[in-house]
CSV table of C-alpha atoms in Angstrom, one decimal:
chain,number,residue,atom,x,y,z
Y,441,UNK,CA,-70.6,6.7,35.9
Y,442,UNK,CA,-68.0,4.3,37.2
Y,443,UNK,CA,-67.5,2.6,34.2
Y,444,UNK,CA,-67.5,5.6,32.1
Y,445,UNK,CA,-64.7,6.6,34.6
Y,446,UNK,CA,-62.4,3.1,34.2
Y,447,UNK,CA,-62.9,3.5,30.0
Y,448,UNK,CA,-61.8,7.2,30.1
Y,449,UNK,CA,-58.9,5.7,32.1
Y,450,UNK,CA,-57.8,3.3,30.1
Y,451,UNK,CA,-58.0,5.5,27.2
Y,452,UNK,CA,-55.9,7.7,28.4
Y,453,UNK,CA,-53.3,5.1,29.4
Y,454,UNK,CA,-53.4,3.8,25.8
Y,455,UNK,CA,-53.4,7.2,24.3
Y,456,UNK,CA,-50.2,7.7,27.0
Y,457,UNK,CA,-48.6,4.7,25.8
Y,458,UNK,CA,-48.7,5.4,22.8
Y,459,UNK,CA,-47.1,8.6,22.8
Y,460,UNK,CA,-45.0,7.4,24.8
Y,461,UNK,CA,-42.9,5.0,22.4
Y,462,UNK,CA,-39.2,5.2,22.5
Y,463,UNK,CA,-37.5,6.0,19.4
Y,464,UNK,CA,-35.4,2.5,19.3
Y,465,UNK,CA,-33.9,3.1,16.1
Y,466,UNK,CA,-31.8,6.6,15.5
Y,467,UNK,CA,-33.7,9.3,13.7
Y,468,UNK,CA,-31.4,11.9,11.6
Y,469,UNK,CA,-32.4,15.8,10.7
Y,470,UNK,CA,-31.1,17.1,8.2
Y,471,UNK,CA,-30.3,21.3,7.1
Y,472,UNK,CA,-31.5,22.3,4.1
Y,473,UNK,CA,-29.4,25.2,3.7
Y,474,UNK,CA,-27.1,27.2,5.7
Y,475,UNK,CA,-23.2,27.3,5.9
Y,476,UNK,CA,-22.0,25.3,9.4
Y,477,UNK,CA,-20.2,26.0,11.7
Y,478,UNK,CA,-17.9,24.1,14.1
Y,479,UNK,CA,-17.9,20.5,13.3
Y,480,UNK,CA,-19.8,21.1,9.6
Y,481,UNK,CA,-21.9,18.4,9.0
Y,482,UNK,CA,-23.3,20.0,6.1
Y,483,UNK,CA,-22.4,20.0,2.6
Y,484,UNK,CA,-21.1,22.8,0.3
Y,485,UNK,CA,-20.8,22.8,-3.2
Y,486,UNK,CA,-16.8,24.0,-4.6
Y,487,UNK,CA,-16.8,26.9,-6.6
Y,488,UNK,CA,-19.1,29.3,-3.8
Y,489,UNK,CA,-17.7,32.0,-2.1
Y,490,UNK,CA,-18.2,30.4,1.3
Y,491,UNK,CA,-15.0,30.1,3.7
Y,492,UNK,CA,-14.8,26.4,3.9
Y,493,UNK,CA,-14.4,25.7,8.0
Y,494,UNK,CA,-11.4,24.2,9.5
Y,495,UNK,CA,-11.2,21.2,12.0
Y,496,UNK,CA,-14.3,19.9,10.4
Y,497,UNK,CA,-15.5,17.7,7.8
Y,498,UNK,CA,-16.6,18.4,4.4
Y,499,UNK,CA,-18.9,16.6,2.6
Y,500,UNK,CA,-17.6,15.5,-1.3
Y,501,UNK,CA,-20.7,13.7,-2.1
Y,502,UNK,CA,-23.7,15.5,-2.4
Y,503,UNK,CA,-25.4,12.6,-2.0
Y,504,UNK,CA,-24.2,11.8,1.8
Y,505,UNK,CA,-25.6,14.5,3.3
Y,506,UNK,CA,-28.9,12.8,3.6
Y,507,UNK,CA,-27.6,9.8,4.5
Y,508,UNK,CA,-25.0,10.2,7.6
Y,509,UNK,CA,-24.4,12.4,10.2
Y,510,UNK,CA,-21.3,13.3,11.8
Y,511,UNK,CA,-21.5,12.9,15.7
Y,512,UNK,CA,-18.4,13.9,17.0
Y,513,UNK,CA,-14.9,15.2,15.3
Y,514,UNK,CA,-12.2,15.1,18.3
Y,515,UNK,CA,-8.3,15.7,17.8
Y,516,UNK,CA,-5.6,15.0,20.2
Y,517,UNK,CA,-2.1,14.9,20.9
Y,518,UNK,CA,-0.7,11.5,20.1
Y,519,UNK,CA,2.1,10.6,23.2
Y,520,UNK,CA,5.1,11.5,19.9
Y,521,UNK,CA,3.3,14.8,19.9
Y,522,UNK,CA,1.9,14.1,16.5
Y,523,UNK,CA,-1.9,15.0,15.9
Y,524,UNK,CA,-4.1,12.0,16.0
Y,525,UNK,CA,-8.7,13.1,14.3
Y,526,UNK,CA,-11.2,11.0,15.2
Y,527,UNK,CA,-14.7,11.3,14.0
Y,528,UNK,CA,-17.7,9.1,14.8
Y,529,UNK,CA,-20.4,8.9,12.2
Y,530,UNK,CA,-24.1,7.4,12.3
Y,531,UNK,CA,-25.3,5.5,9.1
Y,532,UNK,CA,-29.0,7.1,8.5
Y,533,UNK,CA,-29.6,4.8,6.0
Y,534,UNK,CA,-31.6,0.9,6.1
Y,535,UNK,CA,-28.4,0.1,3.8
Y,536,UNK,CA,-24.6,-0.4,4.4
Y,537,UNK,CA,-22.9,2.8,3.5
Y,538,UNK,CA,-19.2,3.0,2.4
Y,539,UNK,CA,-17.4,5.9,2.7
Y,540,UNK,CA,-14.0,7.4,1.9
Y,541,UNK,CA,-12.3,9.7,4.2
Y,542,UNK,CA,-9.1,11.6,4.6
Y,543,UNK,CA,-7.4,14.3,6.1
Y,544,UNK,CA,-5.9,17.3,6.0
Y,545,UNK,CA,-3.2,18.3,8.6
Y,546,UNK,CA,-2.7,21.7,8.6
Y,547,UNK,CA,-0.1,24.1,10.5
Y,548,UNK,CA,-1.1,27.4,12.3
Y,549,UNK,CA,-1.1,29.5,9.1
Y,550,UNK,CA,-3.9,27.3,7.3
Y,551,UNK,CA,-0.8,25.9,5.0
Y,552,UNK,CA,-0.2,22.1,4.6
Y,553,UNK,CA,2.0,20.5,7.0
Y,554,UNK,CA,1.8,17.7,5.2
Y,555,UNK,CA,0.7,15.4,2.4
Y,556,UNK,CA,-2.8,14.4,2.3
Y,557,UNK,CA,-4.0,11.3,4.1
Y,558,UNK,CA,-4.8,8.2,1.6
Y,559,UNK,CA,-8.7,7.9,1.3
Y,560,UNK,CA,-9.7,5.2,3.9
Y,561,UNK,CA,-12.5,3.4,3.2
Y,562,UNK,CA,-15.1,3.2,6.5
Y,563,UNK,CA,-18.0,0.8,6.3
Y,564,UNK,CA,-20.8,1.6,8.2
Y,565,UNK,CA,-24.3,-0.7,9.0
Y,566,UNK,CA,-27.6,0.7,8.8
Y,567,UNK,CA,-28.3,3.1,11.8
Y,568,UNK,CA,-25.1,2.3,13.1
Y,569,UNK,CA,-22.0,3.8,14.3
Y,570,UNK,CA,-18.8,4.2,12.2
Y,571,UNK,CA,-15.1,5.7,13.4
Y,572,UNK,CA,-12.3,6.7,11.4
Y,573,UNK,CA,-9.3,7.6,13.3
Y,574,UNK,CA,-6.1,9.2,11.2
Y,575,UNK,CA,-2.5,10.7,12.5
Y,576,UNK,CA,-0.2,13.3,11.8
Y,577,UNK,CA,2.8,12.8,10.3
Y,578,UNK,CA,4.4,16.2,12.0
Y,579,UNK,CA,4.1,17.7,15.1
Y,580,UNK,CA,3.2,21.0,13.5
Y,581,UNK,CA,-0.5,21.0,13.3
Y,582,UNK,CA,-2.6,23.8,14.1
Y,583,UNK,CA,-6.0,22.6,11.8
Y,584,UNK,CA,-7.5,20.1,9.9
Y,585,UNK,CA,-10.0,19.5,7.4
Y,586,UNK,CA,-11.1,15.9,7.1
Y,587,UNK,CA,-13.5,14.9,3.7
Y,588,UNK,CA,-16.0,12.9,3.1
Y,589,UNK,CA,-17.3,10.7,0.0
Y,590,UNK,CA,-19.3,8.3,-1.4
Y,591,UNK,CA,-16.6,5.1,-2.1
Y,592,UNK,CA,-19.3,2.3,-3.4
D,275,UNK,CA,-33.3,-30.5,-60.8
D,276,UNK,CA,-34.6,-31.7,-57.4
D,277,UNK,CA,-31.1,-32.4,-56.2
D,278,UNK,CA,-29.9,-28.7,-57.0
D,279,UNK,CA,-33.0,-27.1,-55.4
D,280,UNK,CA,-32.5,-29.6,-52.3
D,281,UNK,CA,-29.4,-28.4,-51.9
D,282,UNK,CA,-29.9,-24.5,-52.4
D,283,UNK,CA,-32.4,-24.9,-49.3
D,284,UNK,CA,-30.3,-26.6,-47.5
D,285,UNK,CA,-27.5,-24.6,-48.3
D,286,UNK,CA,-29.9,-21.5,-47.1
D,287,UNK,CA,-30.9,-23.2,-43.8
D,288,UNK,CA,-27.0,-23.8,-43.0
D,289,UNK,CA,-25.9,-20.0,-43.9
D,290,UNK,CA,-28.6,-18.9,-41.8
D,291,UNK,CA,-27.8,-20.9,-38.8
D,292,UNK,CA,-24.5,-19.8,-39.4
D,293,UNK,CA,-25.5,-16.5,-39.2
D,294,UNK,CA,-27.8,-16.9,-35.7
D,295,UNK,CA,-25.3,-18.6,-34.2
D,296,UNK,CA,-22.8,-15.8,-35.1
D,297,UNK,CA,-25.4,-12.9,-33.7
D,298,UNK,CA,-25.6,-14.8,-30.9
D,299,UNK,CA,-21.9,-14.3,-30.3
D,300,UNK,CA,-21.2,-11.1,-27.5
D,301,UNK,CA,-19.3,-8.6,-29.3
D,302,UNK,CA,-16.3,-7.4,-28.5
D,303,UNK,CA,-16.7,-3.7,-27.4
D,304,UNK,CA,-13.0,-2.5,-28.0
D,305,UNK,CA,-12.5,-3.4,-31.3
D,306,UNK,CA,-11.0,-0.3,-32.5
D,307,UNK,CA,-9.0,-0.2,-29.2
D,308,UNK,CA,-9.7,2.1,-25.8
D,309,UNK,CA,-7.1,5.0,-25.3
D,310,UNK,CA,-4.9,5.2,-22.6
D,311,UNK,CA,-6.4,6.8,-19.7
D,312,UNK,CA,-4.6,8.0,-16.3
D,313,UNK,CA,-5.9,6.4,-13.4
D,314,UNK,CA,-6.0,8.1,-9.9
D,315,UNK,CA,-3.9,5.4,-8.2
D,316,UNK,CA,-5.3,5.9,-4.6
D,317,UNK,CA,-8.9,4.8,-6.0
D,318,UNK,CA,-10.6,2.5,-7.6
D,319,UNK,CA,-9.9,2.5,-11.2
D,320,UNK,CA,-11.8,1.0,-14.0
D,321,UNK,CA,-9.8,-2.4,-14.0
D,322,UNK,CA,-10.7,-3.8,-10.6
D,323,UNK,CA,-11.5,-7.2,-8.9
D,324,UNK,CA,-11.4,-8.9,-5.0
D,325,UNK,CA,-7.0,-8.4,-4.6
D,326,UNK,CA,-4.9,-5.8,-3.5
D,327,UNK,CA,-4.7,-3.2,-5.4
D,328,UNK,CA,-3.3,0.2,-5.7
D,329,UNK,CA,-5.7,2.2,-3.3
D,330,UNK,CA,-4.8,-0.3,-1.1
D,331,UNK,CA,-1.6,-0.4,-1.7
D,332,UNK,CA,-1.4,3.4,-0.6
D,333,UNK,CA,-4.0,3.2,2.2
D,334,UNK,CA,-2.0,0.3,4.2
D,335,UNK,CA,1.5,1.7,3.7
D,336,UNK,CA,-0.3,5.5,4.9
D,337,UNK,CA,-2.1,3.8,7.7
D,338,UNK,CA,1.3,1.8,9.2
D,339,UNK,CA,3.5,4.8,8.3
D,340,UNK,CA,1.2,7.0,10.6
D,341,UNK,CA,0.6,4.5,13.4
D,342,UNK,CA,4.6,4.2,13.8
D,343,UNK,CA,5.3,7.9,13.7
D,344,UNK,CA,2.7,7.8,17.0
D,345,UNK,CA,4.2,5.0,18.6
D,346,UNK,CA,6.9,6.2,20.8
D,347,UNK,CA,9.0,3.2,21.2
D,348,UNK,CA,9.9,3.6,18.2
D,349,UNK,CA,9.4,7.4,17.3
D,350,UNK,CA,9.8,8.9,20.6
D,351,UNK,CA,13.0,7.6,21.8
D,352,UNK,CA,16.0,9.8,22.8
D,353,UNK,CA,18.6,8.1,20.5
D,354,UNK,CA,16.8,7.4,16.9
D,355,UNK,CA,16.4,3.8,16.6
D,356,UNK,CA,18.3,1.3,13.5
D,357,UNK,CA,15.2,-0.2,11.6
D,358,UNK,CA,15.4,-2.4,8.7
D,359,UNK,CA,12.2,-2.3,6.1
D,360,UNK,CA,12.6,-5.0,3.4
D,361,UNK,CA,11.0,-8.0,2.3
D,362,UNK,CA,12.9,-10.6,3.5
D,363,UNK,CA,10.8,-11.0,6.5
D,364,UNK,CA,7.6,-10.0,4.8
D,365,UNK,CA,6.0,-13.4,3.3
D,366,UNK,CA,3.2,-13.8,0.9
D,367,UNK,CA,0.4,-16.4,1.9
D,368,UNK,CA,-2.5,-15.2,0.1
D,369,UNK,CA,-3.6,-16.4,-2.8
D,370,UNK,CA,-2.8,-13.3,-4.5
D,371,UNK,CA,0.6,-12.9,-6.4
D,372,UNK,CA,1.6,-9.8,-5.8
D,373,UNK,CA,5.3,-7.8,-5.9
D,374,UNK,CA,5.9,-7.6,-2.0
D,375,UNK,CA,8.1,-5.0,-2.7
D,376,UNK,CA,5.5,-2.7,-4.0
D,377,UNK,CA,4.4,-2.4,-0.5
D,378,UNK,CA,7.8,-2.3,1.8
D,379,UNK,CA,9.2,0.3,-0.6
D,380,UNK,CA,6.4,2.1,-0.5
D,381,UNK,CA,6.6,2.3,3.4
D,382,UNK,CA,10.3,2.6,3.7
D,383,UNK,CA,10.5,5.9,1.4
D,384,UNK,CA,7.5,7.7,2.8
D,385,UNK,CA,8.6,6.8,6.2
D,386,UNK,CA,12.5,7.8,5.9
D,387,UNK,CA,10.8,10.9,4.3
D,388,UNK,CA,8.3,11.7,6.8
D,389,UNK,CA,10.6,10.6,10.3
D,390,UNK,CA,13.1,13.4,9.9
D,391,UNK,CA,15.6,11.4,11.8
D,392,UNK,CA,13.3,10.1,14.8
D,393,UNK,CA,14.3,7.0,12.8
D,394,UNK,CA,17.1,5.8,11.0
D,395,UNK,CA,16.9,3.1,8.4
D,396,UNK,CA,19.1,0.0,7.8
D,397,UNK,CA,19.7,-0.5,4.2
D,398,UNK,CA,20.7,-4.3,4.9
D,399,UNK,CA,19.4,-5.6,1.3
D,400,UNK,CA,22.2,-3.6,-0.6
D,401,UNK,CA,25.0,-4.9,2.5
D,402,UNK,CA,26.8,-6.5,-0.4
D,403,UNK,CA,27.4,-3.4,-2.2
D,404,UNK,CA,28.5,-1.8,1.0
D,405,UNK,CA,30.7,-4.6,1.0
D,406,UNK,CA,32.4,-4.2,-2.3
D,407,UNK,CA,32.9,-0.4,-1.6
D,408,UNK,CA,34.4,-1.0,2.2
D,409,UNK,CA,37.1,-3.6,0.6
D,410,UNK,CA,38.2,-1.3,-2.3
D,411,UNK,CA,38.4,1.6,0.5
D,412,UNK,CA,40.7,-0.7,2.7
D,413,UNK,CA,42.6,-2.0,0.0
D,414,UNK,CA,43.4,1.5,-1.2
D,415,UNK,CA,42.1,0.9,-4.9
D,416,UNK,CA,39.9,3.9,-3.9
D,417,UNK,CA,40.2,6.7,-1.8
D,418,UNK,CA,38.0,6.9,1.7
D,419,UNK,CA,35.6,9.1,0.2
D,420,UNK,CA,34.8,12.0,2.7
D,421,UNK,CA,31.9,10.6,5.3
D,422,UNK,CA,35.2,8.9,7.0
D,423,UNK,CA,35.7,5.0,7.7
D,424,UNK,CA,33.5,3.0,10.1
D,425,UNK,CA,34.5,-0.2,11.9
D,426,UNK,CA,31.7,-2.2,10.2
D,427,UNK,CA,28.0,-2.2,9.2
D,428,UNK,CA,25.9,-0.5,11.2
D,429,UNK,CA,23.9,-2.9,12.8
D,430,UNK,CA,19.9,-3.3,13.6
D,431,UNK,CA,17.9,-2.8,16.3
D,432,UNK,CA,14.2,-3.7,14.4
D,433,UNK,CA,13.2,-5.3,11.5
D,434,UNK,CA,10.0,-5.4,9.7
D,435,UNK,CA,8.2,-8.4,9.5
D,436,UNK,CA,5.1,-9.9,8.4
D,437,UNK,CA,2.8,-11.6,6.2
D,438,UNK,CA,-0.2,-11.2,3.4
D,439,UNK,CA,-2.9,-14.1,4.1
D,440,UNK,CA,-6.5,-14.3,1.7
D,441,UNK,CA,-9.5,-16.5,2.4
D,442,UNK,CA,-11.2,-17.0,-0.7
D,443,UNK,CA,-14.9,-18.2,-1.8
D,444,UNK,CA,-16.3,-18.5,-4.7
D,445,UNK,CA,-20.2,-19.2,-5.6
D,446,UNK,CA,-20.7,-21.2,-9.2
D,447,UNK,CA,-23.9,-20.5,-9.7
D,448,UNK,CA,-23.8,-16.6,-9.9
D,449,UNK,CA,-20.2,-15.8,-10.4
D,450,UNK,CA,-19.2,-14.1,-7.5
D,451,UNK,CA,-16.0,-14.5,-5.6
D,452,UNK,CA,-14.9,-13.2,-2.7
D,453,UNK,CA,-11.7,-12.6,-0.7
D,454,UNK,CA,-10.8,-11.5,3.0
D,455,UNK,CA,-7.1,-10.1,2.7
D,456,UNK,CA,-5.7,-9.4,5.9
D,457,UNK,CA,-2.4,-8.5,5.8
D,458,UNK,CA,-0.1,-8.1,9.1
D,459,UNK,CA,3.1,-5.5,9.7
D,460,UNK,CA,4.5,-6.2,13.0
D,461,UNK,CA,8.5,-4.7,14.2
D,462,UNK,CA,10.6,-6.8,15.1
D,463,UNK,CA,13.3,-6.2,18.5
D,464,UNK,CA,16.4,-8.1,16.4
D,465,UNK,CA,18.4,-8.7,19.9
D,466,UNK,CA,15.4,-9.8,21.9
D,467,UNK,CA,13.1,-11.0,20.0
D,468,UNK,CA,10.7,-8.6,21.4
D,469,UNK,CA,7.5,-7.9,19.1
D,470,UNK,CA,7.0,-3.8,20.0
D,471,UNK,CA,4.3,-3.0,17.6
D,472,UNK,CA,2.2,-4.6,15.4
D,473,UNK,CA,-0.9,-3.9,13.1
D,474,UNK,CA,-3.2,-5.4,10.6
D,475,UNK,CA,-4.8,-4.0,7.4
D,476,UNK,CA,-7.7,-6.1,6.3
D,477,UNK,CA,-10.3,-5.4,3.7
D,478,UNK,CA,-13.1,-7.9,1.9
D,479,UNK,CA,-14.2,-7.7,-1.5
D,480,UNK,CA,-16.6,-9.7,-3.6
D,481,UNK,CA,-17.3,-9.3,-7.2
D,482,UNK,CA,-18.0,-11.4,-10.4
D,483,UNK,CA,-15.9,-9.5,-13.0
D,484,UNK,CA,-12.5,-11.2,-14.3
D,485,UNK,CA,-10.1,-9.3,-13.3
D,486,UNK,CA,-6.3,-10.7,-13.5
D,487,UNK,CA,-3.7,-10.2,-11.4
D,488,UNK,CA,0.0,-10.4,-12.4
């Protein structure tokens, strides 16, 4: 009885540890469908009728949406008043990932304050963290659109 | 009889080793020519290898114009600072031959452009041909022209400076070469000698194909 009672135990224990296990490495989820909102971290294809979202990111690449995940998308006021994205990404991939990104700095009205960013190219490790960090040219910035693509 | 047939066969046996050693040659896969295409010059375009390039080109001059417009010793002063953007300063020590004006010009226009007068910029490369102009003015061979006379040039108060620099490698046995270019834009105080912002654009590359720069 005693005995029966210590290997119960420590089968539980096990069985506890072993549910238990910390998930070391980061583990992504991914939407099959549905149009985002806020910070989109979901594709959509061009040509649908569905709004695309402003101070988000859109994904160019089909490809990427399985393979990195947007954690944050922050913008601020840079001390000249211009407009200064960030957006932290997490490689979901067990290979180095390079990615283009730019941005769009737009005024209140949804219209272009400005020019396009150049593409900047962002490498990113497996299941690691990436940033990209852009500027305004203008202080008149009331949205942005920042997009996404596969630059291998 | 023997001698002729001798040499048919051996005739035969050069021609066709001739011929192998002739299919063996790579063909050439533009022999009637490949059309001009236009190239997106902010990416990648079909002729590339391990140098600068033009998505680079635009992607460094973006990234510096940007970074200056946000740094407010130099944007965000009360009375628009004097700033001269040539190459003089700007030295190339990469292995790389490359047009430096390609990338100060670039970054002078879209910055003058872009700064609507929170900066104003220092033409100092064309101060000989202000030079010509102010004599003629003074010597009365032409009028004053209608912006009025000044007392002389307008001096600086920063100056662009910097350098390109590339480590290369290069691996025989498979091909592949590689470069780390790094390339540095720092401004210049031109009465103290003050350095008041700098910042680097650096990108590797590695690649086995034969591209040429020139």
């Amino acid at each position: 009885m005693k005995l029966n009672t210590i290997t119960l135990l420590i089968a539980l224990l096990t069985l506890y540890g072993c549910a238990d296990t910390r998930k070391m490495v980061v583990q992504c989820g991914f939407h099959s469908e549905g149009a985002p909102t806020g910070p989109a971290l979901v594709a959509q294809e061009y040509g649908e009728m569905s709004p695309i979202p402003l101070n988000a990111i859109q994904f160019v690449d089909y490809s990427l949406v399985e393979q990195l995940v947007v954690q944050s998308l922050r913008a601020q006021r840079t001390p000249t008043n211009t407009v200064q994205v960030q957006a932290r990404m997490v490689n979901c991939t067990d290979f180095p990932l390079v990615v283009g990104v730019r941005t769009h700095f737009l005024d209140k009205d949804q219209i272009s304050a400005e020019k396009e960013t150049a593409w900047r190219n962002v490498i990113i490790q497996p299941h690691a963290l990436g940033s990209y960090k852009e500027s305004s040219l203008t202080t008149e910035v009331g949205n942005y659109l920042l997009e996404i693509r596969d630059a291998r | 009889m023997l001698t002729i047939k001798k040499g048919i066969f051996l005739l035969c046996t050069f021609g066709a080793a001739l011929l192998t050693g002739c299919s063996s040659v790579k063909p050439v896969n533009n022999v009637s020519g490949v059309a001009a295409i236009d190239v997106d010059h902010t990416t990648r375009g079909p002729v590339a290898g391990v140098g600068i390039e033009s998505q680079d080109i635009v992607s460094m001059t973006d990234k510096m114009l940007r970074d200056l417009l946000a740094t407010p010793v130099i944007a965000g002063r009360q009375v628009a600072p004097r700033i001269i953007i040539d190459d003089s300063d700007f030295q190339n020590e990469g292995s790389q031959p490359i047009n430096k004006k390609l990338i100060i010009n670039r970054l002078r226009v879209d910055l003058n452009r872009s700064a609507n007068g929170k900066i104003k910029f220092i033409g100092r490369q064309y101060a000989a041909a202000v030079d010509t102009e102010r004599k003629l003015k003074r010597k009365g061979v032409t009028d004053t022209g209608t912006t009025g006379l000044t007392k002389a040039q307008s001096g600086a108060d920063f100056k662009l400076v910097g350098s390109i620099g590339t480590l290369d490698s290069y691996v025989s046995s498979s091909g592949m070469s590689q470069r780390y270019t790094q390339v540095t834009f720092e401004m210049l105080d031109l009465e103290n000698g003050e350095i008041v912002w700098s910042n680097n654009y650096e990108f590797a590359k590695a690649a086995a194909d034969d591209a040429v720069y020139r």
